[in-house]
CSV table of C-alpha atoms and ligand atoms in Angstrom, one decimal:
chain,number,residue,atom,x,y,z
A,43,MET,CA,108.5,77.0,100.2
A,44,ILE,CA,111.3,79.2,101.5
A,45,ARG,CA,112.9,77.5,104.4
A,46,LYS,CA,111.5,78.3,107.9
A,47,ASP,CA,114.9,79.2,109.3
A,48,ILE,CA,115.3,81.7,106.5
A,49,ILE,CA,111.8,83.2,107.2
A,50,ASP,CA,112.9,83.6,110.8
A,51,LEU,CA,115.7,85.9,109.6
A,52,PHE,CA,113.2,88.4,108.2
A,53,ARG,CA,111.3,88.5,111.5
A,54,VAL,CA,112.2,91.4,113.7
A,55,THR,CA,112.8,90.0,117.2
A,56,PRO,CA,111.3,92.1,119.9
A,57,GLY,CA,113.9,93.6,122.2
A,58,LYS,CA,116.8,92.8,119.9
A,59,LYS,CA,118.7,95.6,118.3
A,60,PHE,CA,117.3,96.3,114.8
A,61,ARG,CA,119.2,97.9,112.0
A,62,LEU,CA,117.8,98.2,108.5
A,63,LYS,CA,121.2,98.0,107.0
A,64,ASP,CA,121.5,94.4,108.3
A,65,HIS,CA,118.7,93.5,105.9
A,66,ASN,CA,119.6,92.9,102.2
A,67,PRO,CA,116.9,94.1,99.8
A,68,GLY,CA,118.5,92.0,97.1
A,69,TRP,CA,118.3,88.7,98.9
A,70,LYS,CA,117.3,85.7,96.9
A,71,GLN,CA,117.1,82.1,97.9
A,72,ASP,CA,120.4,80.0,97.9
A,73,GLY,CA,120.6,77.7,94.9
A,74,PHE,CA,119.0,80.3,92.6
A,75,GLU,CA,122.4,82.0,91.8
A,76,ASP,CA,123.7,79.2,89.6
A,77,LEU,CA,120.5,78.9,87.6
A,78,GLY,CA,120.1,80.7,84.3
A,79,LYS,CA,117.5,83.5,84.0
A,80,ASP,CA,114.8,81.4,82.5
A,81,ALA,CA,115.4,78.6,85.0
A,82,VAL,CA,115.0,81.1,87.8
A,83,LYS,CA,111.7,82.3,86.4
A,84,GLU,CA,110.5,78.8,86.0
A,85,ARG,CA,111.5,77.7,89.6
A,86,ALA,CA,110.0,81.0,90.9
A,87,GLN,CA,106.7,80.3,89.2
A,88,GLU,CA,106.6,76.8,90.8
A,89,VAL,CA,107.2,78.3,94.2
A,90,LEU,CA,104.4,80.9,93.7
A,91,THR,CA,101.9,78.3,92.4
A,92,LYS,CA,102.6,76.1,95.4
A,93,ASN,CA,102.1,79.2,97.6
A,94,LEU,CA,98.6,79.8,96.3
A,95,ALA,CA,97.5,76.3,97.0
A,96,ASP,CA,98.8,76.6,100.6
A,97,LEU,CA,97.2,80.0,101.1
A,98,ALA,CA,93.8,78.8,99.9
A,99,GLU,CA,94.0,75.9,102.3
A,100,ALA,CA,95.0,78.2,105.2
A,101,GLN,CA,92.2,80.6,104.5
A,102,GLU,CA,89.6,77.9,104.3
A,103,LEU,CA,90.7,76.6,107.7
A,104,LEU,CA,90.6,80.1,109.2
A,105,TYR,CA,87.1,80.6,107.9
A,106,ALA,CA,85.8,77.2,109.0
A,107,ASP,CA,87.3,77.6,112.5
A,108,GLY,CA,85.8,81.0,112.8
A,109,ARG,CA,87.6,82.2,115.9
A,110,HIS,CA,90.4,84.2,114.6
A,111,SER,CA,90.9,86.9,112.0
A,112,LEU,CA,94.1,87.9,110.2
A,113,LEU,CA,95.3,91.4,109.7
A,114,LEU,CA,98.1,91.9,107.1
A,115,VAL,CA,99.7,95.3,107.2
A,116,PHE,CA,101.8,96.4,104.2
A,117,GLN,CA,104.2,99.3,104.3
A,118,ALA,CA,106.8,100.3,101.8
A,119,MET,CA,108.4,103.0,99.8
A,120,ASP,CA,106.8,103.7,96.4
A,121,ALA,CA,107.3,101.0,93.8
A,122,ALA,CA,108.4,98.4,96.3
A,123,GLY,CA,105.7,96.0,95.1
A,124,LYS,CA,102.9,96.4,97.6
A,125,ASP,CA,100.2,96.2,95.0
A,126,GLY,CA,101.7,93.2,93.2
A,127,THR,CA,102.2,91.3,96.5
A,128,ILE,CA,98.7,92.0,97.7
A,129,LYS,CA,97.4,90.8,94.3
A,130,HIS,CA,99.4,87.6,94.6
A,131,VAL,CA,98.1,86.9,98.1
A,132,MET,CA,94.5,87.7,97.1
A,133,SER,CA,94.7,85.5,94.0
A,134,GLY,CA,95.2,82.5,96.3
A,135,VAL,CA,92.2,83.0,98.5
A,136,ASN,CA,88.4,83.0,98.3
A,137,PRO,CA,87.4,86.7,97.7
A,138,GLN,CA,84.5,86.3,100.1
A,139,GLY,CA,86.9,85.8,103.0
A,140,CYS,CA,89.3,88.6,102.2
A,141,GLN,CA,89.1,92.4,102.0
A,142,VAL,CA,91.7,95.0,101.0
A,143,PHE,CA,91.7,98.6,102.3
A,144,SER,CA,94.1,101.2,100.8
A,145,PHE,CA,94.7,104.2,103.0
A,146,LYS,CA,95.5,107.5,101.4
A,147,LYS,CA,95.6,111.0,102.9
A,148,PRO,CA,93.2,111.2,105.7
A,149,SER,CA,89.9,113.2,105.2
A,150,ALA,CA,88.8,116.1,107.3
A,151,GLU,CA,86.5,113.7,109.1
A,152,ASP,CA,89.4,111.3,109.8
A,153,LEU,CA,91.4,114.2,111.1
A,154,ALA,CA,88.6,115.2,113.4
A,155,HIS,CA,89.1,111.9,115.3
A,156,ASP,CA,92.0,110.1,117.1
A,157,PHE,CA,94.5,108.9,114.6
A,158,LEU,CA,93.5,105.2,114.9
A,159,TRP,CA,89.8,105.8,114.3
A,160,ARG,CA,89.7,105.4,110.5
A,161,TYR,CA,91.6,102.1,110.7
A,162,THR,CA,89.5,100.5,113.4
A,163,LYS,CA,86.5,100.8,111.1
A,164,SER,CA,88.1,98.5,108.6
A,165,LEU,CA,89.3,95.6,110.7
A,166,PRO,CA,88.5,92.1,109.6
A,167,GLU,CA,85.8,90.0,111.3
A,168,ARG,CA,86.5,86.5,112.6
A,169,GLY,CA,87.3,84.0,109.9
A,170,ARG,CA,88.4,86.7,107.5
A,171,ILE,CA,91.7,88.1,106.2
A,172,GLY,CA,92.0,91.9,106.2
A,173,ILE,CA,94.7,93.6,104.2
A,174,PHE,CA,95.9,97.1,104.9
A,175,ASN,CA,97.6,98.7,101.9
A,176,ARG,CA,99.3,101.4,104.1
A,177,SER,CA,98.0,101.7,107.6
A,178,TYR,CA,98.2,103.5,110.9
A,179,TYR,CA,101.9,103.2,110.5
A,180,GLU,CA,101.7,106.1,108.1
A,181,ASP,CA,100.9,108.2,111.1
A,182,VAL,CA,104.4,107.6,112.4
A,183,LEU,CA,106.1,107.4,109.0
A,184,VAL,CA,105.0,109.9,106.4
A,185,VAL,CA,103.7,112.2,109.1
A,186,LYS,CA,107.0,112.0,111.0
A,187,VAL,CA,108.9,112.9,107.9
A,188,HIS,CA,106.4,115.7,107.2
A,189,PRO,CA,105.0,116.8,110.6
A,190,GLU,CA,103.0,119.6,108.9
A,191,LEU,CA,100.6,116.8,107.9
A,192,LEU,CA,99.5,116.6,111.5
A,193,GLY,CA,97.4,119.7,111.0
A,194,ARG,CA,95.2,120.3,114.0
A,195,ASN,CA,95.4,116.6,114.9
A,196,VAL,CA,97.6,117.3,117.8
A,197,THR,CA,97.0,118.5,121.4
A,198,GLN,CA,100.6,118.5,122.6
A,199,ASP,CA,102.5,121.8,122.4
A,200,LYS,CA,105.6,120.1,121.1
A,201,VAL,CA,105.9,117.4,118.5
A,202,GLY,CA,109.2,115.8,119.5
A,203,LYS,CA,110.6,112.4,120.6
A,204,LYS,CA,108.0,112.0,123.3
A,205,PHE,CA,105.1,112.6,120.9
A,206,TRP,CA,106.3,109.8,118.5
A,207,GLU,CA,107.1,107.4,121.4
A,208,ALA,CA,103.5,107.9,122.7
A,209,ARG,CA,102.2,107.0,119.2
A,210,TYR,CA,104.4,103.8,119.1
A,211,GLU,CA,103.0,102.9,122.5
A,212,ASP,CA,99.4,103.5,121.4
A,213,ILE,CA,99.9,101.4,118.3
A,214,THR,CA,101.5,98.6,120.4
A,215,ALA,CA,98.6,98.7,122.8
A,216,PHE,CA,96.0,98.7,120.0
A,217,GLU,CA,97.7,95.7,118.4
A,218,ARG,CA,97.9,93.9,121.7
A,219,HIS,CA,94.2,94.5,122.2
A,220,LEU,CA,93.5,93.0,118.7
A,221,ALA,CA,95.7,90.0,119.4
A,222,ARG,CA,93.9,89.3,122.7
A,223,ASN,CA,90.6,89.4,120.9
A,224,GLY,CA,91.6,86.9,118.2
A,225,THR,CA,93.1,89.0,115.5
A,226,VAL,CA,96.5,87.8,114.4
A,227,VAL,CA,98.4,90.8,113.2
A,228,LEU,CA,101.3,90.4,110.7
A,229,LYS,CA,103.2,93.4,109.4
A,230,PHE,CA,105.4,93.5,106.3
A,231,PHE,CA,107.9,96.1,105.3
A,232,LEU,CA,108.8,95.5,101.7
A,233,ASN,CA,112.4,96.5,101.7
A,234,VAL,CA,113.3,97.8,98.3
A,235,SER,CA,116.7,99.3,97.6
A,236,LYS,CA,117.1,102.9,96.4
A,237,ASP,CA,118.7,101.6,93.1
A,238,GLU,CA,115.9,99.2,92.4
A,239,GLN,CA,113.3,102.0,93.1
A,240,LYS,CA,115.1,104.1,90.5
A,241,ARG,CA,115.0,101.3,88.0
A,242,ARG,CA,111.3,100.7,88.5
A,243,PHE,CA,110.5,104.5,88.3
A,244,LEU,CA,112.4,104.6,85.0
A,245,GLU,CA,110.5,101.6,83.7
A,246,ARG,CA,107.2,103.4,84.6
A,247,LEU,CA,108.4,106.4,82.6
A,248,ASP,CA,109.7,104.4,79.7
A,249,ARG,CA,106.7,102.1,79.2
A,250,PRO,CA,103.5,104.0,78.2
A,251,GLU,CA,101.3,101.3,79.7
A,252,LYS,CA,103.0,101.9,83.0
A,253,ASN,CA,103.0,105.7,82.9
A,254,TRP,CA,99.8,105.9,85.0
A,255,LYS,CA,101.7,104.4,87.9
A,256,PHE,CA,104.1,107.2,88.1
A,257,SER,CA,103.3,110.3,90.1
A,258,PRO,CA,105.7,113.3,90.4
A,259,SER,CA,105.2,113.2,94.1
A,260,ASP,CA,106.8,109.8,94.2
A,261,LEU,CA,110.0,111.5,93.1
A,262,ALA,CA,109.6,114.2,95.7
A,263,GLU,CA,109.4,111.5,98.4
A,264,ARG,CA,112.4,109.7,97.0
A,265,GLY,CA,114.3,112.9,97.9
A,266,TYR,CA,113.5,112.1,101.6
A,267,TRP,CA,114.9,108.5,101.3
A,268,ASP,CA,117.2,108.7,104.2
A,269,ASP,CA,114.6,110.3,106.4
A,270,TYR,CA,112.2,107.5,105.5
A,271,MET,CA,114.7,104.8,106.3
A,272,GLY,CA,115.3,106.5,109.7
A,273,VAL,CA,111.6,106.6,110.6
A,274,TYR,CA,111.0,103.1,109.3
A,275,GLU,CA,113.9,101.8,111.4
A,276,ASP,CA,112.6,103.6,114.6
A,277,ALA,CA,109.0,102.5,114.1
A,278,ILE,CA,109.8,98.9,113.3
A,279,ALA,CA,112.2,98.6,116.3
A,280,ALA,CA,109.6,100.1,118.6
A,281,THR,CA,106.6,98.1,117.5
A,282,SER,CA,107.7,94.6,116.6
A,283,THR,CA,106.1,92.5,119.3
A,284,ASP,CA,105.2,88.8,119.8
A,285,ALA,CA,101.6,89.8,119.4
A,286,ALA,CA,102.2,91.7,116.1
A,287,PRO,CA,105.6,91.0,114.6
A,288,TRP,CA,107.3,92.9,111.8
A,289,PHE,CA,108.8,91.1,108.8
A,290,VAL,CA,111.4,93.0,106.8
A,291,VAL,CA,110.9,91.4,103.4
A,292,PRO,CA,113.6,91.6,100.6
A,293,ALA,CA,111.9,93.4,97.8
A,294,ASP,CA,114.4,93.8,94.9
A,295,TYR,CA,113.1,90.6,93.4
A,296,LYS,CA,109.3,90.6,93.2
A,297,TRP,CA,108.9,86.8,93.3
A,298,VAL,CA,111.0,86.6,96.5
A,299,THR,CA,108.7,89.2,98.1
A,300,ARG,CA,105.6,87.4,97.1
A,301,ALA,CA,106.9,84.0,98.2
A,302,VAL,CA,108.1,85.2,101.6
A,303,VAL,CA,104.8,87.0,102.4
A,304,ALA,CA,102.8,83.9,101.3
A,305,ASP,CA,105.0,81.6,103.4
A,306,VAL,CA,104.7,83.8,106.5
A,307,VAL,CA,100.9,83.9,106.2
A,308,THR,CA,100.4,80.2,105.7
A,309,ALA,CA,102.9,79.2,108.4
A,310,THR,CA,101.2,81.6,110.8
A,311,VAL,CA,97.7,80.2,110.1
A,312,ARG,CA,98.9,76.6,110.4
A,313,GLY,CA,100.5,77.5,113.7
A,314,LEU,CA,97.2,78.6,115.1
A,315,ASP,CA,96.0,75.1,115.9
A,316,LEU,CA,92.7,75.6,114.0
A,317,ALA,CA,90.1,72.9,113.4
A,318,TYR,CA,87.1,72.3,111.2
A,319,PRO,CA,84.0,72.4,113.4
A,320,GLU,CA,83.1,69.0,114.8
A,321,VAL,CA,79.9,67.4,113.6
A,322,THR,CA,77.9,66.4,116.7
A,323,PRO,CA,76.0,63.1,116.9
A,324,GLU,CA,72.8,65.2,116.8
A,325,GLN,CA,73.9,66.8,113.5
A,326,LYS,CA,75.0,63.5,112.1
A,327,LYS,CA,71.5,62.2,112.7
A,328,ARG,CA,70.1,65.1,110.8
A,329,LEU,CA,72.5,64.5,107.9
A,330,ALA,CA,71.4,60.9,107.8
A,331,GLU,CA,67.8,62.0,107.7
A,332,ALA,CA,68.5,64.4,104.9
A,333,ARG,CA,70.2,61.6,102.9
A,334,LYS,CA,67.1,59.4,103.4
A,335,LYS,CA,64.8,62.1,102.1
A,336,LEU,CA,66.9,62.7,99.0
A,337,ASP,CA,67.2,59.0,98.3
A,338,ALA,CA,63.4,58.7,98.6
A,339,GLU,CA,62.8,61.4,96.0
B,665,LIG,P1,100.0,103.6,94.3
B,665,LIG,O1,100.9,104.7,94.2
B,665,LIG,O2,100.6,102.3,94.2
B,665,LIG,O3,98.7,103.7,93.6
B,665,LIG,P2,99.9,104.4,97.1
B,665,LIG,O4,99.6,103.7,98.3
B,665,LIG,O5,101.3,105.0,96.9
B,665,LIG,O6,99.5,103.5,95.9
B,665,LIG,P3,99.0,107.1,96.6
B,665,LIG,O7,97.6,107.6,96.3
B,665,LIG,O8,100.1,107.2,95.6
B,665,LIG,O9,98.8,105.5,96.9
B,665,LIG,O10,99.5,107.6,97.9
B,665,LIG,C1,98.8,107.7,99.1
B,665,LIG,C2,99.4,108.8,99.9
B,665,LIG,O11,98.7,109.0,101.1
B,665,LIG,C3,100.9,108.4,100.3
B,665,LIG,O12,101.7,109.5,99.9
B,665,LIG,C4,100.8,108.3,101.8
B,665,LIG,O13,102.0,108.6,102.4
B,665,LIG,C5,99.7,109.2,102.1
B,665,LIG,N1,99.1,108.8,103.4
B,665,LIG,C6,98.6,107.6,103.7
B,665,LIG,N2,98.2,107.6,105.0
B,665,LIG,C7,98.4,108.9,105.5
B,665,LIG,C8,98.3,109.5,106.7
B,665,LIG,N3,97.8,108.8,107.8
B,665,LIG,N4,98.6,110.8,106.9
B,665,LIG,C9,99.1,111.4,105.8
B,665,LIG,N5,99.4,110.9,104.6
B,665,LIG,C10,99.0,109.6,104.4
B,666,LIG,MG1,102.0,106.1,95.3
């Protein structure tokens, strides 16, 4: 486990000034510096294995209790490790209780509706974990960097500060609505550095088995790095709430990203005060009868 007080450092506190530059993408847990590379790998593996056991337990409780659902939102620059982190979280839980949705460019049908429409159709039902690989936040991130993507999906004459503020407000209201109805919303920005992104892109180019992961458009978007950092900072500052907090997760070390996300998820589920359904005296009687019948076979 990564210590709770450290996890709290990654949580964006509502109402407090938020600056991305105060968050170090290359953070790794104290005590790991003095270890050799192999020892770090080994310790990291231990942490991750423990994570999976905790996640499995948390999900079972969520499912058994059946009152809440969990929505995990992942946003990041390319190659920050969204896919690997989602894979890690998923590998710890029962696939029947978990669903992943990846959101790409909206379709014509999507664009014919309000911007939240396509996401609401994929929300998790009670007892389940829903994972959004990209989300409605794209509508205030990539779309804010490239406003031409709005197409006809806009009724205002001017797309300026007010337009985006209205969208932050809509998102916050949407998430508050979800929270009030039993969906716990956790949002993760995987904070990778520009240098580490370059290293990962080069690795994708160098290794044939990783070539498929590279798309020339990734490089084009890298050209807008500073714009993206700006829109992320604004969006996170405007939409981190108690009902749906943002976590800015260090992402230069993959094992750190995975461990932090898994810890936040398990700690949140444990904090929900969930319970396995109680067996009533009437049900107990039925169970005893069933046992009698089986014994008599
Ligand atoms: P990977 O590259 O790991 O396979 P990805 O999530 O980057 O996964 P891509 O198919 O590469 O998937 O990219 C999806 C693209 O869709 C991204 O460029 C993203 O910005 C874009 N996109 C997602 N949501 C929206 C949206 N609401 N409006 C416009 N573009 C969007
Ligand atoms: Mg991509």
